[in-house]
Short mmCIF file of C-alpha atoms in Angstrom, two decimals:
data_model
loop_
_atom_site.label_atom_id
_atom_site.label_comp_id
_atom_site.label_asym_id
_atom_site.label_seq_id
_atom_site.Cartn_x
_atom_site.Cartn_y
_atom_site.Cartn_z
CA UNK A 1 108.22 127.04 97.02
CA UNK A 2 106.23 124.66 98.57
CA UNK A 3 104.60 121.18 97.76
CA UNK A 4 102.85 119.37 100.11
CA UNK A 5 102.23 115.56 98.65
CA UNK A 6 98.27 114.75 99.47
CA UNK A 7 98.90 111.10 97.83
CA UNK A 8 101.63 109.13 97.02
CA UNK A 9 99.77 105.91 95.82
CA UNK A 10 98.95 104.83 92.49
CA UNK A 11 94.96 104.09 91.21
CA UNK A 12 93.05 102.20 94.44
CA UNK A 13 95.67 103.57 97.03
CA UNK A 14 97.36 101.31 99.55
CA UNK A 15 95.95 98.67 100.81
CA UNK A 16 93.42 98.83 97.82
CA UNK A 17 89.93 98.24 98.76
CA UNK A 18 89.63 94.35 96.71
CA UNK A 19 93.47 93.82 97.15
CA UNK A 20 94.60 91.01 98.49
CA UNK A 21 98.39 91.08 97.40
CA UNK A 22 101.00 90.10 99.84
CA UNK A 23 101.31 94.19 100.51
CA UNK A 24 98.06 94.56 100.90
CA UNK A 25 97.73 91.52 103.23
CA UNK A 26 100.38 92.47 105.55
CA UNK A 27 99.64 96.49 105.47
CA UNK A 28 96.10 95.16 107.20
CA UNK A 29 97.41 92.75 109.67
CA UNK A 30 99.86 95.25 110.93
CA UNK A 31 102.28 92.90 109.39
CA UNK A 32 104.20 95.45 106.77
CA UNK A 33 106.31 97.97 107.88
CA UNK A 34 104.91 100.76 105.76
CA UNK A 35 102.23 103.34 105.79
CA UNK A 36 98.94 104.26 104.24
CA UNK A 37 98.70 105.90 101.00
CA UNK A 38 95.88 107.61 99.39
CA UNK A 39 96.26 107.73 95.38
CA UNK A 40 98.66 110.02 93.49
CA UNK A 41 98.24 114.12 93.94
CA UNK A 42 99.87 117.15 95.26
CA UNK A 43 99.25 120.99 96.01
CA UNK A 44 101.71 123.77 95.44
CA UNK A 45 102.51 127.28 96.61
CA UNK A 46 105.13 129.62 95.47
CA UNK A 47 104.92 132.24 98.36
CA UNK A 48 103.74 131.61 101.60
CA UNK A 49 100.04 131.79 101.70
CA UNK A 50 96.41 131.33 101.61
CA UNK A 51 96.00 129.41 98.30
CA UNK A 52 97.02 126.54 96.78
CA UNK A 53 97.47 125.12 93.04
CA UNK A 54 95.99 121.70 92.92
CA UNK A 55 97.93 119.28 90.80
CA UNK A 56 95.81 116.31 89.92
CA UNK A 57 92.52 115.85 91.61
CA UNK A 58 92.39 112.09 92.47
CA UNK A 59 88.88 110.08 93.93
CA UNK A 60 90.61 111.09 98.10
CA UNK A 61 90.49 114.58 97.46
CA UNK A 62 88.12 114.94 100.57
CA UNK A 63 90.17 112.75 102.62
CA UNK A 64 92.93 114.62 101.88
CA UNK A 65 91.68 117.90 102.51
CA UNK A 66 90.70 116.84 105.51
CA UNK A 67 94.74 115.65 106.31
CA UNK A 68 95.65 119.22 105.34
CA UNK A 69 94.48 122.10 107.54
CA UNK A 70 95.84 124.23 104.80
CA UNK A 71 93.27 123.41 102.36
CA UNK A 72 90.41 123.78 104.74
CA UNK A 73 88.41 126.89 104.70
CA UNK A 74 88.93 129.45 107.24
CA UNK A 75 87.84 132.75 105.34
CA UNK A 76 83.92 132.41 105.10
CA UNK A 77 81.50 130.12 105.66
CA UNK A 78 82.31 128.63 102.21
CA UNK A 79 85.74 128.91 100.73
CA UNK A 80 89.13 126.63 100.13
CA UNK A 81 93.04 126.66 100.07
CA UNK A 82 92.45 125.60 96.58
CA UNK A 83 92.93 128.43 93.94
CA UNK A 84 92.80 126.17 90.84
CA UNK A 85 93.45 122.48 89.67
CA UNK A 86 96.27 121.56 87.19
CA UNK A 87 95.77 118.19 85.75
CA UNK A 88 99.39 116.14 84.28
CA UNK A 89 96.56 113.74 82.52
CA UNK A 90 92.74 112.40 82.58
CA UNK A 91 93.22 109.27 83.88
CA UNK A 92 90.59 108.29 86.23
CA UNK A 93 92.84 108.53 89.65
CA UNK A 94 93.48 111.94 88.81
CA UNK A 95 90.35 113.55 87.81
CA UNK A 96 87.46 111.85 89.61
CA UNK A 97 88.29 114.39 92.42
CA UNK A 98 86.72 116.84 90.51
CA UNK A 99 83.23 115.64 91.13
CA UNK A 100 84.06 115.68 94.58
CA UNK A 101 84.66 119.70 94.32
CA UNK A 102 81.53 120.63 93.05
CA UNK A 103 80.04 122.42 96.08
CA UNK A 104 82.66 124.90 94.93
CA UNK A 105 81.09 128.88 95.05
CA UNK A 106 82.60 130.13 91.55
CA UNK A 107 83.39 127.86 88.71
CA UNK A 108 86.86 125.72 89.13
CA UNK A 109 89.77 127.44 87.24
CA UNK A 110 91.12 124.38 85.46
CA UNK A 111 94.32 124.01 83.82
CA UNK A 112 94.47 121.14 81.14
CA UNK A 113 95.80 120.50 77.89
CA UNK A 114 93.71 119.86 74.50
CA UNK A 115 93.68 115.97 74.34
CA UNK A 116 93.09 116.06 78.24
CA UNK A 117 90.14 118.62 77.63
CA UNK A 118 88.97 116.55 74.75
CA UNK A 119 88.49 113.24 76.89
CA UNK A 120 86.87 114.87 79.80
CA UNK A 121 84.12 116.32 77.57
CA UNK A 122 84.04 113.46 75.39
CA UNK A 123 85.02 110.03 76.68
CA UNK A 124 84.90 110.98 80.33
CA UNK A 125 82.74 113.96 80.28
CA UNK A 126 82.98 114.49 83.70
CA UNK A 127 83.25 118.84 82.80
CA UNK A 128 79.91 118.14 81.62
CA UNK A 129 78.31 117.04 84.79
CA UNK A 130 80.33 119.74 86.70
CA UNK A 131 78.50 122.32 84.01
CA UNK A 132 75.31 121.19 86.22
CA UNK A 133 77.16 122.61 89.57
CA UNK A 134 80.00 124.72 89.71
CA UNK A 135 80.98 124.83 86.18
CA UNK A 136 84.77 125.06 85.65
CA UNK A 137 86.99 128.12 83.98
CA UNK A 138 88.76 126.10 81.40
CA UNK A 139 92.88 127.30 80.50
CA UNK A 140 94.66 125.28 78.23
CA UNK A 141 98.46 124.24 79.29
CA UNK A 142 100.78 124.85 76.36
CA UNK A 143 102.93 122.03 75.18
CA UNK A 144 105.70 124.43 73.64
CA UNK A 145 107.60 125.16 76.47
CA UNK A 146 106.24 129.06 77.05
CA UNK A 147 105.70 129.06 80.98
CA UNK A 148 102.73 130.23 82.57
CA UNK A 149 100.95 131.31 86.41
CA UNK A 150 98.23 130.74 87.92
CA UNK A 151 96.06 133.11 89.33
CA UNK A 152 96.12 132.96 93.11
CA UNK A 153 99.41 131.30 93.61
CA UNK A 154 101.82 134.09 93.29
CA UNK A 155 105.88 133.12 93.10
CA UNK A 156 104.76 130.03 90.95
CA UNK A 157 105.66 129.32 87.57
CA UNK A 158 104.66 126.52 85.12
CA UNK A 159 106.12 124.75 82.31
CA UNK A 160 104.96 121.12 80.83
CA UNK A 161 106.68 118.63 78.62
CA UNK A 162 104.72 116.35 76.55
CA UNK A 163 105.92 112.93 77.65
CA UNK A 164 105.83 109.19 75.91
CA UNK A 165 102.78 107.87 78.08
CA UNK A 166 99.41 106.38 77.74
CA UNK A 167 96.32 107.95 77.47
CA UNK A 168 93.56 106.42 79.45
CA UNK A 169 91.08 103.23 78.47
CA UNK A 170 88.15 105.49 77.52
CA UNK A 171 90.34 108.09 75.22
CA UNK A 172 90.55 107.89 71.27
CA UNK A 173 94.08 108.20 72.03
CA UNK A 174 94.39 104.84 73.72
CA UNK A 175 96.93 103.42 71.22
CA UNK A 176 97.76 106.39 69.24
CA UNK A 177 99.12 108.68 71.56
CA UNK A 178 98.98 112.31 70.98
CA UNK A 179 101.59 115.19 72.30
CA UNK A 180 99.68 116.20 75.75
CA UNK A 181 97.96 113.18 76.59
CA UNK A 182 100.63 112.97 79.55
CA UNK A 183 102.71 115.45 80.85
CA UNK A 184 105.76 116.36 83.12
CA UNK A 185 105.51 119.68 84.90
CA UNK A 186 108.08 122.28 85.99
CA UNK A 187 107.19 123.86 88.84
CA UNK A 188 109.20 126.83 90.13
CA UNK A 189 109.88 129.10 92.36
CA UNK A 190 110.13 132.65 90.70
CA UNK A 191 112.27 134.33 93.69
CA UNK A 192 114.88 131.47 94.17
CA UNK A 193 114.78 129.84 90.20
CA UNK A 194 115.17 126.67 91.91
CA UNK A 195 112.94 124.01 90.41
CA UNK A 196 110.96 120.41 90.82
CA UNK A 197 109.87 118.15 88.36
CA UNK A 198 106.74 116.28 88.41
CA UNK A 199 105.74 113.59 86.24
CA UNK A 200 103.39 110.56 88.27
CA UNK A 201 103.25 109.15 84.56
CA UNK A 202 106.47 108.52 83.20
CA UNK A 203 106.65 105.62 80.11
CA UNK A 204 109.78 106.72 78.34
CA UNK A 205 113.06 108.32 78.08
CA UNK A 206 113.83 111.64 75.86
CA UNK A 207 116.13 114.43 75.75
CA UNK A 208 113.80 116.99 76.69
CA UNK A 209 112.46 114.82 79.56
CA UNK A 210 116.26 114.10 80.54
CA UNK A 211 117.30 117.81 80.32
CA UNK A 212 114.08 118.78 82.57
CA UNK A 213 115.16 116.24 85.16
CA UNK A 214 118.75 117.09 85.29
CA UNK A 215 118.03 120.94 85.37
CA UNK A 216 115.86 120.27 88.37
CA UNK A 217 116.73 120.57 91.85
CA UNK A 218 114.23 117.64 92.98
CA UNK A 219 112.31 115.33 90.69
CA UNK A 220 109.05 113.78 92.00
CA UNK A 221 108.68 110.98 89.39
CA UNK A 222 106.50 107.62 88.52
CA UNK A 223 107.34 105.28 90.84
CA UNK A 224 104.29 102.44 90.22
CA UNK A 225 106.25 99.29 89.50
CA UNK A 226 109.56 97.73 90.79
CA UNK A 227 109.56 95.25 88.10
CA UNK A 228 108.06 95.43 84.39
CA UNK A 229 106.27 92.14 84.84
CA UNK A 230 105.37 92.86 88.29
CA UNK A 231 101.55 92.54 87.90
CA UNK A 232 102.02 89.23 85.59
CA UNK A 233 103.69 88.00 87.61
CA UNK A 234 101.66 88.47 90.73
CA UNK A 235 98.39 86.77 88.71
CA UNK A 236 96.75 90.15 88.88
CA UNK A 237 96.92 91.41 84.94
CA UNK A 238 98.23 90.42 81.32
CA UNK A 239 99.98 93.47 80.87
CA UNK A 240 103.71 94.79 81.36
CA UNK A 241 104.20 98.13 83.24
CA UNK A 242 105.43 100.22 79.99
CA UNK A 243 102.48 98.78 77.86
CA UNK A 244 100.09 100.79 80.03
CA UNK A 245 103.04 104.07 80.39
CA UNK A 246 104.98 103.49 83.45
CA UNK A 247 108.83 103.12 83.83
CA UNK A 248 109.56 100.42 85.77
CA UNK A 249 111.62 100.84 88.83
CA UNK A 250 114.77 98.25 87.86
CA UNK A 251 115.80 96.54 85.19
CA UNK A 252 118.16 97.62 82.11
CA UNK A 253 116.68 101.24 81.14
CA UNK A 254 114.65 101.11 84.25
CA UNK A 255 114.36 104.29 86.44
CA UNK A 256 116.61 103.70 89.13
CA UNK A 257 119.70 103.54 86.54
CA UNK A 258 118.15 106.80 84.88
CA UNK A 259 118.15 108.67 87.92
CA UNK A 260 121.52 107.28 88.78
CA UNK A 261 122.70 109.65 86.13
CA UNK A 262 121.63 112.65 87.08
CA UNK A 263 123.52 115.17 89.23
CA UNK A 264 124.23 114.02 93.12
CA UNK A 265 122.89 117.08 94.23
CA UNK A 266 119.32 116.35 93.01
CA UNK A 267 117.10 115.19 95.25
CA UNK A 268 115.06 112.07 94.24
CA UNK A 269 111.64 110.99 95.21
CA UNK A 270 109.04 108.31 93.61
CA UNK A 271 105.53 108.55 93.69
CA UNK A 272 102.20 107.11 92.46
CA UNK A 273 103.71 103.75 94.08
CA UNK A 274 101.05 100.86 92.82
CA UNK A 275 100.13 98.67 95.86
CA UNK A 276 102.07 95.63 94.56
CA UNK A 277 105.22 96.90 94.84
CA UNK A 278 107.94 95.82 97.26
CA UNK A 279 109.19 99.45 97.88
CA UNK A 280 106.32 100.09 99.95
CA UNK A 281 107.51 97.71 102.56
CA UNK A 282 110.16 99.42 104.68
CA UNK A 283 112.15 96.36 105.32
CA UNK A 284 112.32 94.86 101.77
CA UNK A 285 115.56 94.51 100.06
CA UNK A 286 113.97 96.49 97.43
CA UNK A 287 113.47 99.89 100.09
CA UNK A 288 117.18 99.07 101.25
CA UNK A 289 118.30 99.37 97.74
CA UNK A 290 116.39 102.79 97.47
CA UNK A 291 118.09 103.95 100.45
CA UNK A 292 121.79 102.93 99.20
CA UNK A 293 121.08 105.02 95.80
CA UNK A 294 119.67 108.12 97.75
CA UNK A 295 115.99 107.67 96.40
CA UNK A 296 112.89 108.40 98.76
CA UNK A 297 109.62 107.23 98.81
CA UNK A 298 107.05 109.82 98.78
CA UNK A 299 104.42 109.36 101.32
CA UNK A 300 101.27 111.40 102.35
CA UNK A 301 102.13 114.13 104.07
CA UNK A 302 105.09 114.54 103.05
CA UNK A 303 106.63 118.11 102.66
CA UNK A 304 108.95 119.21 99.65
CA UNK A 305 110.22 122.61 100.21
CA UNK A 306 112.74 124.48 97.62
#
């Protein structure tokens, strides 16, 4: 099995485009030791091939395709690496994409859960305006463990966990959360049984999230904020990391001392890094401490093979 991160960055990427945090700053100066990001989203094979799954379509897609030859069409005049789009939520960095794959010859083969489905027809109805193009192929994602493939992407298997999360701004979910809103996903490989979880939007702890993790042989997990207060703090919002359903990197509970706990073989990795976190500079104490505890920083590009 293969995945191949497109985007490591949370919503607005790195530097984003009316950011003017000390990151940001730096990053455009050529002052930060530290790379690009585009925002949060990955592709995945199980057997070498053609086609790709899609997970999470975010507003780069096309710049990202275009950073991955694999993705590009090379089969017909018209055509893509992309076999169908799984979606862990419908927040706004991970579905805009979408719109951006509309030139697509045969409706998209989507893969969502119910709440997800119900926001992007109702409070984002962004499947509506596809209707008007390609039109997607709609497959709902059970939330009760059963695995499932996707057709195209042979040696692939699938299995989400509900997780304790937010839905987005524009869902009637907002601040009643409902099983599916956000999910972790188990990707893998049929041939070898080895395994990587996925989960860019990680709020809580629970067992079935902790048994996932430790059963995995990497976990690709939210890695937004260092610090719970960390956009208070910098003047740029009112609200704590877990109040919007992100984990914090530090701190008591925080993710670093969750993922001390899981077994040293496992390898580690955040993603959907927000801008303002220190992490993303190479030489910050915060990177070092990443280093000392065996936990990478997932970058565009980057290549996860199990």
């Amino acid at each position: 099995m293969r995945v191949h991160v497109l985007g490591a960055a949370a919503g607005g990427g790195f530097p984003q485009w009316n950011c003017n945090c000390g990151n940001c700053a730096r990053l455009r100066a050529g002052l930060l030791k530290g790379r690009p990001r585009t925002q949060s989203s990955i592709c995945v094979q199980g057997l070498p091939g053609p086609d790709w799954a899609l997970v999470n379509a975010s507003p780069d897609i096309l710049s990202q395709v275009r950073a991955t030859p694999a993705l590009q069409p090379n089969r017909g005049q018209r055509d893509s690496g992309i076999a169908a789009v799984l979606l862990s939520d419908g927040q706004i960095d991970h579905t805009t994409g979408l719109l951006m794959l509309r030139e697509s010859t045969r409706p998209l083969p989507l893969w969502c859960t119910d709440p997800v489905y119900e926001d992007l027809t109702r409070g984002h109805p962004i499947l509506g305006v596809l209707g008007h193009f390609c039109g997607v192929e709609r497959r709902a994602v059970p939330l009760d463990g059963r695995t499932f493939t996707i057709e195209g992407v042979p040696g692939l298997q699938v299995a989400a966990l509900p997780l304790a999360s937010k839905a987005p701004p524009y869902s009637p979910h907002r601040e009643h959360p409902v099983p599916g809103d956000n999910i972790g996903l188990v990707l893998t490989d049929t041939a070898s049984g080895r395994s990587l979880f996925y989960a860019p939007g990680l709020g809580e702890r629970s067992e079935a999230v902790e048994a996932a993790m430790r059963a995995a042989d990497c976990v690709l997990v939210d890695g937004t904020f260092w610090t719970d207060d960390e956009m208070i703090a910098l003047g740029l919002s009112h609200k704590t990391g877990r109040s919007i359903g992100h984990l914090p990197q530090s701190g008591r509970g925080g993710m670093l001392e969750w993922l001390a706990e899981l077994p040293q073989a496992t390898r580690k990795v955040l993603i959907h890094v927000n801008n303002t976190n220190p992490i993303l500079d190479e030489d910050s104490p915060q990177r070092a401490e990443l280093v000392a505890r065996g936990v990478e920083v997932a970058w565009d590009g980057m290549d996860i093979e199990l």
